Amino acid sequence: METLSALLYLVASVCFIMALRGLSSPETSRQGNFFGMAGMTIAVLTTLALPIVQSYWMIVLGIAIGGGIGYVIAKKIEMTALPQLVAAFHSLVGLAAVFVALSAFYSPEAYGIGVPGAIAKGSLVEMALGTAIGAITFTGSIVA
């Protein structure tokens, strides 16, 4: 199961990269949106299929809350304010990266990367980069 989930996460990652590539031009934006939706669907379904998932209700609640907030914001924002909206959402992505890295540092056993005080070196590098890049993204997007 681990090999299959790793492969599916890799496919989802490639879809996200293709989404960014597609969204870089108005002519390919529809294709970019498709890749983004496909990547997110693969990632969410793969996560839901993992045996470690303990509460499907919390996941459904999170999707409902996030989807509701996104729907309300999408309906209220004018197209002329879209760059500001993208910057605001982008800042939240950076903040999320910081929180994920910090939670992995404080609870490495939950992520399968070791135990407190004995975390794999590669994971420490990844967490440091995630924290630094996330913090820069957060502050840079807020300034923008």
PDB file of C-alpha atoms in Angstrom:
ATOM      1  CA  MET A   1       0.000   0.000   0.000  1.00  0.00           C
ATOM      2  CA  GLU A   2       2.882   2.389   0.774  1.00  0.00           C
ATOM      3  CA  THR A   3       4.377   2.032  -2.697  1.00  0.00           C
ATOM      4  CA  LEU A   4       1.022   2.626  -4.377  1.00  0.00           C
ATOM      5  CA  SER A   5       0.252   5.683  -2.254  1.00  0.00           C
ATOM      6  CA  ALA A   6       3.732   7.105  -2.928  1.00  0.00           C
ATOM      7  CA  LEU A   7       3.193   6.599  -6.661  1.00  0.00           C
ATOM      8  CA  LEU A   8      -0.227   8.257  -6.530  1.00  0.00           C
ATOM      9  CA  TYR A   9       1.185  11.215  -4.582  1.00  0.00           C
ATOM     10  CA  LEU A  10       3.904  11.526  -7.236  1.00  0.00           C
ATOM     11  CA  VAL A  11       1.250  11.565  -9.973  1.00  0.00           C
ATOM     12  CA  ALA A  12      -0.676  14.221  -8.036  1.00  0.00           C
ATOM     13  CA  SER A  13       2.504  16.300  -7.715  1.00  0.00           C
ATOM     14  CA  VAL A  14       3.102  16.116 -11.460  1.00  0.00           C
ATOM     15  CA  CYS A  15      -0.514  17.205 -12.003  1.00  0.00           C
ATOM     16  CA  PHE A  16       0.068  20.222  -9.749  1.00  0.00           C
ATOM     17  CA  ILE A  17       3.197  21.169 -11.694  1.00  0.00           C
ATOM     18  CA  MET A  18       1.260  20.838 -14.959  1.00  0.00           C
ATOM     19  CA  ALA A  19      -1.500  22.983 -13.443  1.00  0.00           C
ATOM     20  CA  LEU A  20       0.959  25.766 -12.667  1.00  0.00           C
ATOM     21  CA  ARG A  21       2.367  25.488 -16.171  1.00  0.00           C
ATOM     22  CA  GLY A  22      -1.117  25.625 -17.707  1.00  0.00           C
ATOM     23  CA  LEU A  23      -2.233  28.543 -15.575  1.00  0.00           C
ATOM     24  CA  SER A  24       0.682  30.652 -16.820  1.00  0.00           C
ATOM     25  CA  SER A  25      -1.174  31.514 -20.028  1.00  0.00           C
ATOM     26  CA  PRO A  26      -4.801  32.406 -20.797  1.00  0.00           C
ATOM     27  CA  GLU A  27      -4.784  29.999 -23.753  1.00  0.00           C
ATOM     28  CA  THR A  28      -3.886  26.992 -21.576  1.00  0.00           C
ATOM     29  CA  SER A  29      -5.686  27.981 -18.373  1.00  0.00           C
ATOM     30  CA  ARG A  30      -8.547  25.507 -18.845  1.00  0.00           C
ATOM     31  CA  GLN A  31      -6.077  22.669 -19.184  1.00  0.00           C
ATOM     32  CA  GLY A  32      -4.212  23.973 -16.131  1.00  0.00           C
ATOM     33  CA  ASN A  33      -7.418  23.999 -14.096  1.00  0.00           C
ATOM     34  CA  PHE A  34      -8.136  20.426 -15.177  1.00  0.00           C
ATOM     35  CA  PHE A  35      -4.686  19.250 -14.070  1.00  0.00           C
ATOM     36  CA  GLY A  36      -5.081  21.035 -10.736  1.00  0.00           C
ATOM     37  CA  MET A  37      -8.453  19.435 -10.076  1.00  0.00           C
ATOM     38  CA  ALA A  38      -7.179  16.003 -11.127  1.00  0.00           C
ATOM     39  CA  GLY A  39      -4.115  16.314  -8.891  1.00  0.00           C
ATOM     40  CA  MET A  40      -6.155  17.370  -5.877  1.00  0.00           C
ATOM     41  CA  THR A  41      -8.685  14.590  -6.450  1.00  0.00           C
ATOM     42  CA  ILE A  42      -5.900  11.992  -6.612  1.00  0.00           C
ATOM     43  CA  ALA A  43      -4.219  13.379  -3.490  1.00  0.00           C
ATOM     44  CA  VAL A  44      -7.429  13.535  -1.441  1.00  0.00           C
ATOM     45  CA  LEU A  45      -8.642  10.073  -2.474  1.00  0.00           C
ATOM     46  CA  THR A  46      -5.209   8.582  -1.788  1.00  0.00           C
ATOM     47  CA  THR A  47      -5.163  10.133   1.668  1.00  0.00           C
ATOM     48  CA  LEU A  48      -8.681   8.918   2.418  1.00  0.00           C
ATOM     49  CA  ALA A  49      -7.708   5.366   1.407  1.00  0.00           C
ATOM     50  CA  LEU A  50      -4.815   5.208   3.881  1.00  0.00           C
ATOM     51  CA  PRO A  51      -5.422   2.934   6.871  1.00  0.00           C
ATOM     52  CA  ILE A  52      -4.032   5.578   9.246  1.00  0.00           C
ATOM     53  CA  VAL A  53      -7.061   7.875   8.748  1.00  0.00           C
ATOM     54  CA  GLN A  54      -8.941   7.928  12.043  1.00  0.00           C
ATOM     55  CA  SER A  55     -11.789  10.387  11.502  1.00  0.00           C
ATOM     56  CA  TYR A  56     -13.518  10.790   8.182  1.00  0.00           C
ATOM     57  CA  TRP A  57     -15.965  13.199   9.807  1.00  0.00           C
ATOM     58  CA  MET A  58     -13.190  15.680  10.616  1.00  0.00           C
ATOM     59  CA  ILE A  59     -12.029  15.524   7.014  1.00  0.00           C
ATOM     60  CA  VAL A  60     -15.558  16.086   5.724  1.00  0.00           C
ATOM     61  CA  LEU A  61     -16.005  18.952   8.188  1.00  0.00           C
ATOM     62  CA  GLY A  62     -12.730  20.555   7.030  1.00  0.00           C
ATOM     63  CA  ILE A  63     -13.731  20.239   3.371  1.00  0.00           C
ATOM     64  CA  ALA A  64     -17.162  21.703   4.111  1.00  0.00           C
ATOM     65  CA  ILE A  65     -15.769  24.657   6.058  1.00  0.00           C
ATOM     66  CA  GLY A  66     -13.007  25.390   3.541  1.00  0.00           C
ATOM     67  CA  GLY A  67     -15.337  24.941   0.577  1.00  0.00           C
ATOM     68  CA  GLY A  68     -17.947  27.192   2.167  1.00  0.00           C
ATOM     69  CA  ILE A  69     -15.412  29.938   2.855  1.00  0.00           C
ATOM     70  CA  GLY A  70     -14.008  29.637  -0.664  1.00  0.00           C
ATOM     71  CA  TYR A  71     -17.493  29.786  -2.185  1.00  0.00           C
ATOM     72  CA  VAL A  72     -18.450  32.908  -0.256  1.00  0.00           C
ATOM     73  CA  ILE A  73     -15.180  34.660  -1.086  1.00  0.00           C
ATOM     74  CA  ALA A  74     -15.400  33.688  -4.775  1.00  0.00           C
ATOM     75  CA  LYS A  75     -18.916  35.135  -5.000  1.00  0.00           C
ATOM     76  CA  LYS A  76     -18.004  38.421  -3.287  1.00  0.00           C
ATOM     77  CA  ILE A  77     -14.700  39.274  -5.000  1.00  0.00           C
ATOM     78  CA  GLU A  78     -14.820  41.329  -8.171  1.00  0.00           C
ATOM     79  CA  MET A  79     -12.602  40.275 -11.061  1.00  0.00           C
ATOM     80  CA  THR A  80     -10.605  43.492 -10.711  1.00  0.00           C
ATOM     81  CA  ALA A  81      -9.590  42.446  -7.169  1.00  0.00           C
ATOM     82  CA  LEU A  82      -8.458  38.979  -8.217  1.00  0.00           C
ATOM     83  CA  PRO A  83      -4.697  39.670  -7.897  1.00  0.00           C
ATOM     84  CA  GLN A  84      -5.174  40.735  -4.273  1.00  0.00           C
ATOM     85  CA  LEU A  85      -7.258  37.628  -3.589  1.00  0.00           C
ATOM     86  CA  VAL A  86      -4.615  35.367  -5.103  1.00  0.00           C
ATOM     87  CA  ALA A  87      -1.917  37.053  -2.999  1.00  0.00           C
ATOM     88  CA  ALA A  88      -4.006  36.613   0.153  1.00  0.00           C
ATOM     89  CA  PHE A  89      -4.634  32.920  -0.530  1.00  0.00           C
ATOM     90  CA  HIS A  90      -0.997  32.439  -1.492  1.00  0.00           C
ATOM     91  CA  SER A  91       0.058  33.828   1.875  1.00  0.00           C
ATOM     92  CA  LEU A  92      -2.121  31.226   3.608  1.00  0.00           C
ATOM     93  CA  VAL A  93      -0.417  28.451   1.639  1.00  0.00           C
ATOM     94  CA  GLY A  94       2.950  29.666   2.921  1.00  0.00           C
ATOM     95  CA  LEU A  95       1.643  29.783   6.467  1.00  0.00           C
ATOM     96  CA  ALA A  96       0.281  26.240   6.102  1.00  0.00           C
ATOM     97  CA  ALA A  97       3.729  25.040   4.980  1.00  0.00           C
ATOM     98  CA  VAL A  98       5.255  26.540   8.123  1.00  0.00           C
ATOM     99  CA  PHE A  99       2.680  24.842  10.355  1.00  0.00           C
ATOM    100  CA  VAL A 100       3.130  21.454   8.657  1.00  0.00           C
ATOM    101  CA  ALA A 101       6.904  21.644   9.052  1.00  0.00           C
ATOM    102  CA  LEU A 102       6.602  22.662  12.706  1.00  0.00           C
ATOM    103  CA  SER A 103       4.114  19.905  13.463  1.00  0.00           C
ATOM    104  CA  ALA A 104       6.423  17.352  11.815  1.00  0.00           C
ATOM    105  CA  PHE A 105       9.291  18.632  13.963  1.00  0.00           C
ATOM    106  CA  TYR A 106       7.338  18.407  17.214  1.00  0.00           C
ATOM    107  CA  SER A 107       5.635  15.081  16.397  1.00  0.00           C
ATOM    108  CA  PRO A 108       7.919  13.220  13.966  1.00  0.00           C
ATOM    109  CA  GLU A 109       6.475   9.803  14.810  1.00  0.00           C
ATOM    110  CA  ALA A 110       3.124  10.891  13.352  1.00  0.00           C
ATOM    111  CA  TYR A 111       4.878  11.492  10.019  1.00  0.00           C
ATOM    112  CA  GLY A 112       7.054   8.368  10.143  1.00  0.00           C
ATOM    113  CA  ILE A 113      10.303  10.328  10.099  1.00  0.00           C
ATOM    114  CA  GLY A 114      11.700   9.329  13.490  1.00  0.00           C
ATOM    115  CA  VAL A 115      11.160  10.240  17.105  1.00  0.00           C
ATOM    116  CA  PRO A 116      11.783  13.526  18.955  1.00  0.00           C
ATOM    117  CA  GLY A 117      15.537  14.051  19.110  1.00  0.00           C
ATOM    118  CA  ALA A 118      16.241  11.471  16.385  1.00  0.00           C
ATOM    119  CA  ILE A 119      14.693  12.770  13.174  1.00  0.00           C
ATOM    120  CA  ALA A 120      16.104  11.656   9.823  1.00  0.00           C
ATOM    121  CA  LYS A 121      18.586  14.223   8.477  1.00  0.00           C
ATOM    122  CA  GLY A 122      16.827  14.478   5.120  1.00  0.00           C
ATOM    123  CA  SER A 123      13.573  15.243   6.909  1.00  0.00           C
ATOM    124  CA  LEU A 124      15.266  17.957   8.974  1.00  0.00           C
ATOM    125  CA  VAL A 125      16.514  19.607   5.792  1.00  0.00           C
ATOM    126  CA  GLU A 126      13.048  19.340   4.263  1.00  0.00           C
ATOM    127  CA  MET A 127      11.434  20.855   7.361  1.00  0.00           C
ATOM    128  CA  ALA A 128      13.948  23.701   7.456  1.00  0.00           C
ATOM    129  CA  LEU A 129      13.342  24.492   3.783  1.00  0.00           C
ATOM    130  CA  GLY A 130       9.565  24.217   4.225  1.00  0.00           C
ATOM    131  CA  THR A 131       9.639  26.581   7.176  1.00  0.00           C
ATOM    132  CA  ALA A 132      11.920  29.110   5.490  1.00  0.00           C
ATOM    133  CA  ILE A 133      10.192  29.089   2.102  1.00  0.00           C
ATOM    134  CA  GLY A 134       6.739  29.085   3.710  1.00  0.00           C
ATOM    135  CA  ALA A 135       7.612  32.035   5.937  1.00  0.00           C
ATOM    136  CA  ILE A 136       9.070  33.982   3.013  1.00  0.00           C
ATOM    137  CA  THR A 137       5.988  33.177   0.906  1.00  0.00           C
ATOM    138  CA  PHE A 138       3.662  34.248   3.706  1.00  0.00           C
ATOM    139  CA  THR A 139       5.373  37.566   4.388  1.00  0.00           C
ATOM    140  CA  GLY A 140       6.029  38.298   0.703  1.00  0.00           C
ATOM    141  CA  SER A 141       2.398  37.691  -0.237  1.00  0.00           C
ATOM    142  CA  ILE A 142       1.157  39.842   2.652  1.00  0.00           C
ATOM    143  CA  VAL A 143       3.419  42.682   1.484  1.00  0.00           C
ATOM    144  CA  ALA A 144       2.253  42.219  -2.123  1.00  0.00           C
TER     145      ALA A 144
END
